[in-house]
Every structure is written in structure tokens, then in C-alpha cells.
Tab-separated table of C-alpha atoms in Angstrom:
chain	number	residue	atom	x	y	z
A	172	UNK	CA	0.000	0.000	0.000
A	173	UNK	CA	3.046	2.426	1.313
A	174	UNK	CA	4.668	1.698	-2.013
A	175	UNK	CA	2.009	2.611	-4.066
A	176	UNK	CA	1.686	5.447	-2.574
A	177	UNK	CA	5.561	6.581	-3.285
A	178	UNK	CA	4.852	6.019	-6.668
A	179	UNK	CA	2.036	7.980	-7.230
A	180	UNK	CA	3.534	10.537	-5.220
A	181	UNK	CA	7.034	10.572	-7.218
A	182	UNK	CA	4.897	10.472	-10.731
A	183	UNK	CA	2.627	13.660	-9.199
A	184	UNK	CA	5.961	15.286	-8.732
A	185	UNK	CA	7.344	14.437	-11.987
A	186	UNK	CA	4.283	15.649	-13.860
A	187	UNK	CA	3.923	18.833	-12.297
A	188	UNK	CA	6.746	22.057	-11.118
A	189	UNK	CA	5.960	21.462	-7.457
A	190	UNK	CA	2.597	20.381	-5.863
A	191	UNK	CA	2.093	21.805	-1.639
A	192	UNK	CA	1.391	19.330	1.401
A	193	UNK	CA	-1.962	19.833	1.199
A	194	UNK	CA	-2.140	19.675	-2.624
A	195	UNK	CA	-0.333	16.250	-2.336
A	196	UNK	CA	-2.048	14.774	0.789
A	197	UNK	CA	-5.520	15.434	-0.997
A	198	UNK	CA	-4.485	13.513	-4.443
A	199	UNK	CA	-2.698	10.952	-2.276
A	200	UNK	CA	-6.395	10.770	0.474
A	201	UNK	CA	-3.364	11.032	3.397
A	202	UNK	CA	-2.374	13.542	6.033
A	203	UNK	CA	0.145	16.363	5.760
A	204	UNK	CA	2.230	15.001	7.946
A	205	UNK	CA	1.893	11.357	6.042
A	206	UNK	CA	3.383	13.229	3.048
A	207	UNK	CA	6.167	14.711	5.339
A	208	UNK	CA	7.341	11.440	5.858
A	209	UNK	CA	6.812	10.047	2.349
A	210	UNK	CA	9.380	12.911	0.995
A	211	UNK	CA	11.691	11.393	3.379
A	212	UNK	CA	11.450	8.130	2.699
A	213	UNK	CA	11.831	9.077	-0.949
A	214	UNK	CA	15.062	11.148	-0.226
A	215	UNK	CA	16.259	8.517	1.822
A	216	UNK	CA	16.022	6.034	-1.137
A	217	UNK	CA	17.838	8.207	-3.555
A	218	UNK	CA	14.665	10.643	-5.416
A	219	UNK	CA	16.069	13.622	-5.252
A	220	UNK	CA	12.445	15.550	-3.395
A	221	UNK	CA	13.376	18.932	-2.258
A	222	UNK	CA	10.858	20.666	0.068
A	223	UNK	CA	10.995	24.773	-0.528
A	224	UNK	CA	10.040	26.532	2.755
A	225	UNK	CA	7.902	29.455	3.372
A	226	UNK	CA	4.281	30.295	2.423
A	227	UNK	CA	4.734	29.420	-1.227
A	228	UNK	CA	6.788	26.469	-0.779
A	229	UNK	CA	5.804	22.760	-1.477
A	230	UNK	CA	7.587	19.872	-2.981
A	231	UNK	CA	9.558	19.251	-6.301
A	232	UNK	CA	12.047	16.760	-7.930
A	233	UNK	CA	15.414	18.384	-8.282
A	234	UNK	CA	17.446	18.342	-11.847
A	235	UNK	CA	14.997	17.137	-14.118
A	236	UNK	CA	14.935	13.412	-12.503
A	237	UNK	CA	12.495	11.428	-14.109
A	238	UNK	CA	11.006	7.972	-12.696
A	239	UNK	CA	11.225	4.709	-15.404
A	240	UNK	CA	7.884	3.783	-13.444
A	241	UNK	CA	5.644	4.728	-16.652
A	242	UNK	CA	5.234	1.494	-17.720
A	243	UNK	CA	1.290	1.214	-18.217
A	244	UNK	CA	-0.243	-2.235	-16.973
A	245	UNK	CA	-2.948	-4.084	-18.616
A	246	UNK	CA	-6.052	-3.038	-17.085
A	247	UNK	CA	-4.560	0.926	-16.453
A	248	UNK	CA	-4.254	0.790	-20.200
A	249	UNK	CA	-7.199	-0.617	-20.601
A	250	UNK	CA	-9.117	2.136	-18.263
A	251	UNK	CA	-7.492	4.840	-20.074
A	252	UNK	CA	-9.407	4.673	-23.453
A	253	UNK	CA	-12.504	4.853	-20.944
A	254	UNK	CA	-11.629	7.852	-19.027
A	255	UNK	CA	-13.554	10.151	-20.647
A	256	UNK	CA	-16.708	8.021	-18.923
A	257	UNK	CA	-15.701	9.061	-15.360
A	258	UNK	CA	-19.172	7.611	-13.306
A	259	UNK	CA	-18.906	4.372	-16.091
A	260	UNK	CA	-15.350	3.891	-14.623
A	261	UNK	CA	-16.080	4.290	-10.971
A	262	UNK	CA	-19.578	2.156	-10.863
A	263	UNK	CA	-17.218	-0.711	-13.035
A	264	UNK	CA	-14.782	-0.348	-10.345
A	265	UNK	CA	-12.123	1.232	-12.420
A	266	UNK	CA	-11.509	4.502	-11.208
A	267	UNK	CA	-8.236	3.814	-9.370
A	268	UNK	CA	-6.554	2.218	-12.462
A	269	UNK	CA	-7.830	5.423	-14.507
A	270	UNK	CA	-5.811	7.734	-12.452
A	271	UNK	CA	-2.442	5.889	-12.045
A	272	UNK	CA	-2.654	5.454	-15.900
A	273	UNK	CA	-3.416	9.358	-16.558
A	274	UNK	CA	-0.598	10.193	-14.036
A	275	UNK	CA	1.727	7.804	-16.290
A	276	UNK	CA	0.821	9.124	-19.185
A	277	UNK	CA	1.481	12.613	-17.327
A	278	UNK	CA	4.722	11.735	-16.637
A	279	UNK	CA	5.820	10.396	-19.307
A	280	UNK	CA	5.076	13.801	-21.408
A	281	UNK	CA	7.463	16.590	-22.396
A	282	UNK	CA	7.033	19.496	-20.029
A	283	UNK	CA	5.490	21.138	-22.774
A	284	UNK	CA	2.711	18.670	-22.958
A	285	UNK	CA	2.058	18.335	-19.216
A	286	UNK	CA	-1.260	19.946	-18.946
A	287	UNK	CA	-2.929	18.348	-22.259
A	288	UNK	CA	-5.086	15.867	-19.231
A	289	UNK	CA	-6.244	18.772	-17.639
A	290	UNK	CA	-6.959	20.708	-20.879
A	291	UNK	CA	-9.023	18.362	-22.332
A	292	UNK	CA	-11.293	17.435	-18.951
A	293	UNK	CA	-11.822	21.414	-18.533
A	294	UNK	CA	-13.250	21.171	-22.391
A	295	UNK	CA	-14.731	18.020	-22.924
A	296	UNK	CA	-17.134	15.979	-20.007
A	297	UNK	CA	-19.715	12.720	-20.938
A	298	UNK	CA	-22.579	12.588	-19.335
A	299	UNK	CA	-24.573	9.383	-20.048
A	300	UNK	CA	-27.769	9.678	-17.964
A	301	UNK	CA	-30.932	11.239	-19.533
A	302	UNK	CA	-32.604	14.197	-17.903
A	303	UNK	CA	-35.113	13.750	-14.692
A	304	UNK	CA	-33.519	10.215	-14.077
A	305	UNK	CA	-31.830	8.948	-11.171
A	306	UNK	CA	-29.787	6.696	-11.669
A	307	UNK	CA	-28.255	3.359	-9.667
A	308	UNK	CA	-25.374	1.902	-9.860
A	309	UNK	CA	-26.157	-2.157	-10.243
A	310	UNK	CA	-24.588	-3.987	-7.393
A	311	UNK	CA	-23.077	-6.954	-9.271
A	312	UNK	CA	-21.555	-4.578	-11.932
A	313	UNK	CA	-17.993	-4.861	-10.811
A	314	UNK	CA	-18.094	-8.658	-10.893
A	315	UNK	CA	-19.346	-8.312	-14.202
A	316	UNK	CA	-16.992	-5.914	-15.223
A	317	UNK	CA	-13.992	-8.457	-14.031
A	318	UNK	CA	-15.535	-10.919	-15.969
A	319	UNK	CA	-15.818	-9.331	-19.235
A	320	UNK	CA	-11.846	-8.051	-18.888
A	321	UNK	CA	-11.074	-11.205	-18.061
A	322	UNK	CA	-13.105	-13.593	-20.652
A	323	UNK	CA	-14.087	-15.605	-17.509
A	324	UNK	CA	-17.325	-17.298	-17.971
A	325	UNK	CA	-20.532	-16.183	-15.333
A	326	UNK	CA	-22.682	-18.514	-13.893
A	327	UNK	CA	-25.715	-15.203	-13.601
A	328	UNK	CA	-28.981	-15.536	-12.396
A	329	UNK	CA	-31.144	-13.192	-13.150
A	330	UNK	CA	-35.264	-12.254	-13.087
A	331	UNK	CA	-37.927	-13.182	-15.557
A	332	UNK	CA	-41.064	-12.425	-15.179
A	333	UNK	CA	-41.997	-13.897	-11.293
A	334	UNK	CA	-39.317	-16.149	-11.689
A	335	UNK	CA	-35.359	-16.396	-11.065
A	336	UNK	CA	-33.481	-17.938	-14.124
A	337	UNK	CA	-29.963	-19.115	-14.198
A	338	UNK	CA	-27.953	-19.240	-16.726
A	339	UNK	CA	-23.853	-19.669	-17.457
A	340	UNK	CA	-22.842	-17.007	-19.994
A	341	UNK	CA	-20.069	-15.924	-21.727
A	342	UNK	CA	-19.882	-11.963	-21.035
A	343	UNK	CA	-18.781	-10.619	-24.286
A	344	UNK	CA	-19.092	-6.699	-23.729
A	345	UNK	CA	-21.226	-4.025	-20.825
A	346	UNK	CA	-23.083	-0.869	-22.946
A	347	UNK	CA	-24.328	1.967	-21.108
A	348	UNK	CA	-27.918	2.852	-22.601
A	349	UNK	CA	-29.196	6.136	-20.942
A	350	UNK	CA	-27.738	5.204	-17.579
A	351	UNK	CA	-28.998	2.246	-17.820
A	352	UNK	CA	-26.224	-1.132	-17.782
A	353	UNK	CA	-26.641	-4.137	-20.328
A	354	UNK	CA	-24.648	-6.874	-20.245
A	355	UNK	CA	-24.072	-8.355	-24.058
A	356	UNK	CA	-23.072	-12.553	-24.125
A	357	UNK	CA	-23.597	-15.293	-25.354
A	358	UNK	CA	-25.181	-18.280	-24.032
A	359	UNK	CA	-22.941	-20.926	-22.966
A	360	UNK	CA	-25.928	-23.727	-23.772
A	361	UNK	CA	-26.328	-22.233	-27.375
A	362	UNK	CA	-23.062	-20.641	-28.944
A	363	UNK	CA	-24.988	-19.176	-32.035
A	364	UNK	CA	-27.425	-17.347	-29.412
A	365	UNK	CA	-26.043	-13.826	-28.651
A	366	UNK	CA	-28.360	-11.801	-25.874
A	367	UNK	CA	-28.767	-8.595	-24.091
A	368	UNK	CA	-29.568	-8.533	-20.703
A	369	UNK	CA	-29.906	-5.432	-17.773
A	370	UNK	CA	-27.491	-5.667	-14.966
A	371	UNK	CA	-30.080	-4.619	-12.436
A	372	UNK	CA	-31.714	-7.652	-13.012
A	373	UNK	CA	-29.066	-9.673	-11.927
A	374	UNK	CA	-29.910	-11.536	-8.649
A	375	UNK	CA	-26.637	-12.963	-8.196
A	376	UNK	CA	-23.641	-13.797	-10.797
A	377	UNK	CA	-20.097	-16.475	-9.772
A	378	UNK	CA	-17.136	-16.010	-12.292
A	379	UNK	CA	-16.476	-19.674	-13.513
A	380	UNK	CA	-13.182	-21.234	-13.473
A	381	UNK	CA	-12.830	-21.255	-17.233
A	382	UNK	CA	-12.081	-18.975	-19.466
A	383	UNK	CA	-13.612	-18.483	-23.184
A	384	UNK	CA	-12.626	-17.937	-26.778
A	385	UNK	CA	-14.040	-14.963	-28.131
A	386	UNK	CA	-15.242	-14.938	-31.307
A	387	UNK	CA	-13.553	-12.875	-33.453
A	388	UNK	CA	-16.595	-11.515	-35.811
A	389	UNK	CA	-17.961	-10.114	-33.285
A	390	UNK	CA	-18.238	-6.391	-32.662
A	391	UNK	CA	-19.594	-4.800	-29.990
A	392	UNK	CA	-20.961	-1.248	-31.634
A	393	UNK	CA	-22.710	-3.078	-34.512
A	394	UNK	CA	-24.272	-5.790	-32.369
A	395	UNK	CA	-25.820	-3.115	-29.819
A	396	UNK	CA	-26.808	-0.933	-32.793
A	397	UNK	CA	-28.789	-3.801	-34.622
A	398	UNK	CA	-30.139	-5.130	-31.364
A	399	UNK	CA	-31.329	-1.897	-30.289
A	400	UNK	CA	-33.073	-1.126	-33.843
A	401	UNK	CA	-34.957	-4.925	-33.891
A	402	UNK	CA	-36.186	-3.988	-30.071
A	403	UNK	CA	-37.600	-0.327	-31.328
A	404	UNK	CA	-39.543	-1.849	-34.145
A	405	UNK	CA	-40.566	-4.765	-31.677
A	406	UNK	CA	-42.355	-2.689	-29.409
A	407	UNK	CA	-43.962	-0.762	-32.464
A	408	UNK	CA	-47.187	-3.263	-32.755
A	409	UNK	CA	-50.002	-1.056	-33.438
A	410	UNK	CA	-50.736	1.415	-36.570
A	411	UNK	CA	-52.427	4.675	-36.051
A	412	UNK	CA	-53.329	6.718	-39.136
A	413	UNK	CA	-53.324	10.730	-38.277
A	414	UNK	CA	-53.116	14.096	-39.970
A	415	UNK	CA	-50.904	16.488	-39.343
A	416	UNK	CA	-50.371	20.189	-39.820
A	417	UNK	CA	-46.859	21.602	-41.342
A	418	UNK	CA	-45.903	22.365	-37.416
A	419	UNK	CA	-47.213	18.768	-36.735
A	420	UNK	CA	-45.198	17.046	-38.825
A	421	UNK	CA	-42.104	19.115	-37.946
A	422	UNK	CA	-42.577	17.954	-33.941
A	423	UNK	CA	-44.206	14.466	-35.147
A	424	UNK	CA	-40.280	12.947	-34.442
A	425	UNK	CA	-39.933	14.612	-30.973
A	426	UNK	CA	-43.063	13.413	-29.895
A	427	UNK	CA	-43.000	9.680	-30.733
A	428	UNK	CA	-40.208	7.483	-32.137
A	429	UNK	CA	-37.808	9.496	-34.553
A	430	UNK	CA	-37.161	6.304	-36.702
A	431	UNK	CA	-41.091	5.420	-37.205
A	432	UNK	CA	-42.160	8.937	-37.724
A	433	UNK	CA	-39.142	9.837	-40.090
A	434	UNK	CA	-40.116	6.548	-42.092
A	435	UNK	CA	-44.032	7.442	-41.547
A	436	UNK	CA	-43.697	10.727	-43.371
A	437	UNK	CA	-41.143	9.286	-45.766
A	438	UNK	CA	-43.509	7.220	-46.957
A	439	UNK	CA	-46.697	9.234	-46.555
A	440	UNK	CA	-48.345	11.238	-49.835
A	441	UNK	CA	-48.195	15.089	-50.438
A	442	UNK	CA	-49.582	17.719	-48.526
A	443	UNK	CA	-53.127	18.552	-49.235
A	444	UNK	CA	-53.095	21.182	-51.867
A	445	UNK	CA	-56.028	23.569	-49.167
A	446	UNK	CA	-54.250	23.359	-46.042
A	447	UNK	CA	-50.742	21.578	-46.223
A	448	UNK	CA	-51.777	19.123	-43.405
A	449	UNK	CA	-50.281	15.222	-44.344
A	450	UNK	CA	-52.082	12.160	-43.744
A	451	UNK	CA	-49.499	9.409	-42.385
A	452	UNK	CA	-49.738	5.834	-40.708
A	453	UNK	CA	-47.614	5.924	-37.762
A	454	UNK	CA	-46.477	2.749	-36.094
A	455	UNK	CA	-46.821	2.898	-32.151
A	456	UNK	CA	-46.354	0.840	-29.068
A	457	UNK	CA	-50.372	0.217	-28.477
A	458	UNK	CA	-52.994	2.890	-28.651
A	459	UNK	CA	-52.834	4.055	-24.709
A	460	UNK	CA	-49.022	5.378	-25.225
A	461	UNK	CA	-50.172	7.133	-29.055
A	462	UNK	CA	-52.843	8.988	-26.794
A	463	UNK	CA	-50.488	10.152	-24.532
A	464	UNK	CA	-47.617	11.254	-27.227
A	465	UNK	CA	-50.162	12.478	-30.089
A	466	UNK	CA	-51.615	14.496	-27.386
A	467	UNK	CA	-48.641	16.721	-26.641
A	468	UNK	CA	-49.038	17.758	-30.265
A	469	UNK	CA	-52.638	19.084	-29.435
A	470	UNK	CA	-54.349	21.113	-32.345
A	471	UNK	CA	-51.824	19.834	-34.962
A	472	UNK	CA	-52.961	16.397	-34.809
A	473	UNK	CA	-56.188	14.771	-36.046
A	474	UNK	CA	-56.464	11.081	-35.412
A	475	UNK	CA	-58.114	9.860	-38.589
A	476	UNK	CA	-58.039	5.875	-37.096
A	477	UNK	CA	-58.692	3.478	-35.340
A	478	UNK	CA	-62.089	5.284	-33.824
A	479	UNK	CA	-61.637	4.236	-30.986
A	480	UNK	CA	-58.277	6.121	-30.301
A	481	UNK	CA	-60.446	9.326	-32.277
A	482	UNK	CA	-62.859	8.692	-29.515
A	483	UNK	CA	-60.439	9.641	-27.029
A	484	UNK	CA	-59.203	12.907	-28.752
A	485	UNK	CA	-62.636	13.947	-29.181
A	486	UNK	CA	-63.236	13.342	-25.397
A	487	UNK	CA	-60.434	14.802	-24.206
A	488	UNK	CA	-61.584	18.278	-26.579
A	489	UNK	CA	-64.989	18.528	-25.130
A	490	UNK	CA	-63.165	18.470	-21.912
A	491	UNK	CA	-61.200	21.145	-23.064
A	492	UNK	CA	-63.761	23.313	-24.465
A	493	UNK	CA	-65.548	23.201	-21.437
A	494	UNK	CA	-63.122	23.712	-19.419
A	495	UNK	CA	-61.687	26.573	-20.976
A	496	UNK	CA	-65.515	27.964	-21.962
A	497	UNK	CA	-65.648	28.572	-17.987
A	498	UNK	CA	-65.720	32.750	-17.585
């Protein structure tokens, strides 16, 4: 642990002029006086720390020494591609191998190029969650995690339905969907079956002893992209048929599925030649969620089918008119 800690603290040193006590005993989570004795240590082994007094003082490396200790190990190198995803890296557990692989990287720049990590986190930031969400970290997602870094096989069991499943899978990749964690693997029962399934269903998941053989057609970004389309259109298993005014049709995608309403007005006829309103037939999820997106369109929709889903949009106008007919 002690040693560790030297490290970091000589590759802190090396990547910046000179850092204060308190400046190093917050990046190192230690005391002042823990980092007092750390500089000695290290001048007792031979790293030339100085300490300047006074109010403006701290800690530097004298003469331009620079530590060999840059070498990058597997899973720091591994974490660095991902640390632009700073809450993905701490809920996988990776946080800690982030930041000794940034401060190797740090060190092992010219001078000149010592400040590119901090330039680039004071410009650029990824937020994953969507607005008015809260989102939770899924308990089992560092075992996971290990797993799919280490091509171990997991024995998961997970819910379905009223019912606890079990299954041994071989954990091929983790996406991050709108703070929301998917695990993507294959079944170990059925090699040619490839699923999706969210962490925070997991009841409980082992590692297995062995280890598998990935396949190497597989690809991470175009599996997630085509599984994600097929489970859009699956939930799209109703039809609606609607007009829509010029301003309709421009909010049409923000209000229901982009994909279905860019396809829906691809494919619909021209604008009637009076008005400019366009009759399309809009696949939706089931006529209860088409009420409640149509609706937020309000007097640039008309629901030309089914009748009963016109039914409701006439109701919910008399309501309106007599609502707002009130002095």
C-alpha cells in the first residue's frame, strides 16, 4: 500500500513544477504530515524531493529526474481509453486504475505537454444519464466488469417475469444505454445465441473457473446498434393513421419514435393542396401510449383511425372546451 503510494507521489511530482502538502495529501487521500514522511522516505532512497520553505513552498524533484515507473499495466491501459466516462469507470470499479494510468501518461510527457489531461477534462465531459432520471449503480456490476476483462465465464442468475433464471454465460461486452447497464453474451448452452440482458436484473452472478474464446466476428458497436433497432420496431405493434399540420409534422419525431415517424412521413403522400396538413400511418407501441404522445401535439394532430383512439381525442376536446368555456 506504502509503495504505491511513493509512486504515485514521485509520478505527481514528476508531472507537475511542485505540488504543496496539502495539494499532495488530498491527491494521495493522506495527512500532511503522512506526506512529510513520504518525501523522506523518498530522499532517503535516492529521489532527489526537495521541500521549498515558506508560504509558497511545497515539494519538487530536483534536476529534471524522471522515474522509469511509466510502464502502463494491462487493465490501467485498458481504463485509459474509458476515461472520458468518469461515473462508467467508478460504478465498473475502475476509477483507481484510470488515475495511475493518466498520471503515467502525465509523466511520461514533455514538459510542454504536461497539462494536455487537464486541458481536455476542462473542455470536454460525458454525461450518459438522460434528464429527470436517477440513476443506480447495479450492485453486481464490478463482478461483471472483471468478468468481461477477463473472458471468464458467469454462472448469472437473473429475473424473468416472477421467476429467477440461471444461466452460465459468456460476457462478451457491458453498454451503457441512458444510464442504464446491459450486459451483451452469449449463451454458454447455445453458442450461435447472442443476448442482451440489464445488470439490475441480476440476482446474483459467480465467475467460472474457465475462461472463453471470443469470437472474433464479433463487434460490440454493430451488435448493440442492430439489437437496439430490432427492439424499437418490436415494441412498435399497433398502426395509427393521423393528420398532421406543417408544425405537426415538424414535432411528429420529438413526440413519438424518430425512426417510425421519419419513415411514416417518408412514406406518406403530399400535402393537401387547401391546407398543407399530411395524412401518415404511424407505427406505435399500443394505442394508450399514441394517446399520450399524439396528445402533446394538441391542435396539430387529427387522429383519422382506429375510432376508438379518435374517440379519445374527441373526449379529451370537449373536456377542453368546457373547461376553458368557464368565464
Amino acid at each position: 500500500m506504502r509503495a504505491a503510494r511513493l509512486i504515485k507521489m514521485v509520478l505527481l511530482l514528476q508531472s507537475r513544477p511542485s505540488m504543496t502538502a496539502a495539494e499532495l495529501a488530498r491527491e494521495l487521500e493522506v495527512s500532511e504530515r503522512t506526506v512529510t514522511r513520504d518525501a523522506q522516505a523518498l530522499s532517503e532512497a535516492g529521489v532527489p524531493v526537495y521541500a521549498d520553505r515558506g508560504r509558497a513552498g511545497g515539494y519538487r524533484l530536483v534536476g529534471g529526474y524522471r522515474t522509469r515507473l511509466t510502464g502502463l499495466a494491462r487493465s490501467e491501459a485498458e481504463a485509459l481509453f474509458l476515461s472520458g466516462v468518469p461515473g462508467a469507470l467508478r460504478e465498473m470499479g475502475l476509477e483507481d486504475a484510470a488515475s495511475a494510468a493518466r498520471l503515467k501518461v502525465s509523466a511520461a510527457l514533455m514538459p510542454s505537454l504536461s497539462d494536455a489531461s487537464r486541458a481536455a477534462a476542462q473542455r470536454f465531459h460525458l454525461d450518459a444519464p438522460g434528464w429527470f432520471t436517477e440513476p443506480r449503480t447495479p450492485e453486481l456490476l464490478p463482478a461483471v466488469a472483471d468478468a468481461v476483462w477477463d473472458d471468464r465465464r458467469l454462472l448469472a442468475r437473473y429475473r424473468r417475469g416472477d421467476s429467477d433464471v440461471e444461466r452460465e454465460l459468456e460476457p462478451y461486452g457491458l453498454v451503457l444505454k441512458a444510464g442504464v447497464w446491459y450486459l451483451c453474451a452469449r449463451v454458454t448452452a447455445d453458442l450461435d445465441s447472442f443476448r442482451v440482458y440489464r445488470i439490475d436484473r441480476f440476482t446474483a452472478v459467480e465467475p467460472c473457473s474457465e475462461r472463453f474464446v471470443r469470437d472474433p466476428d464479433f463487434g460490440l458497436p454493430a451488435f448493440w446498434e442492430e439489437r437496439a433497432e430490432q427492439f424499437a420496431r418490436s415494441i412498435l405493434r399497433a398502426e395509427v393513421v393521423v393528420r398532421l399540420s406543417p408544425d405537426g409534422a415538424r414535432r411528429l419525431p420529438y413526440a413519438v419514435d424518430p425512426a417510425a415517424a421519419r419513415e411514416a412521413l417518408e412514406d406518406a403522400g403530399g400535402p393537401d393542396a387547401d391546407d398543407g396538413w399530411v395524412t401518415v400511418t404511424l407505427p406505435v407501441e399500443s394505442e394508450e401510449v399514441a394517446h399520450s404522445q399524439l396528445a402533446g401535439l394538441g391542435p396539430d394532430v387529427e387522429v383519422l383511425a382506429p375510432e376508438s383512439l379518435r374517440a379519445r381525442f374527441t373526449g379529451d376536446a370537449r373536456r377542453l372546451a368546457a373547461l376553458y368555456d368557464r368565464p
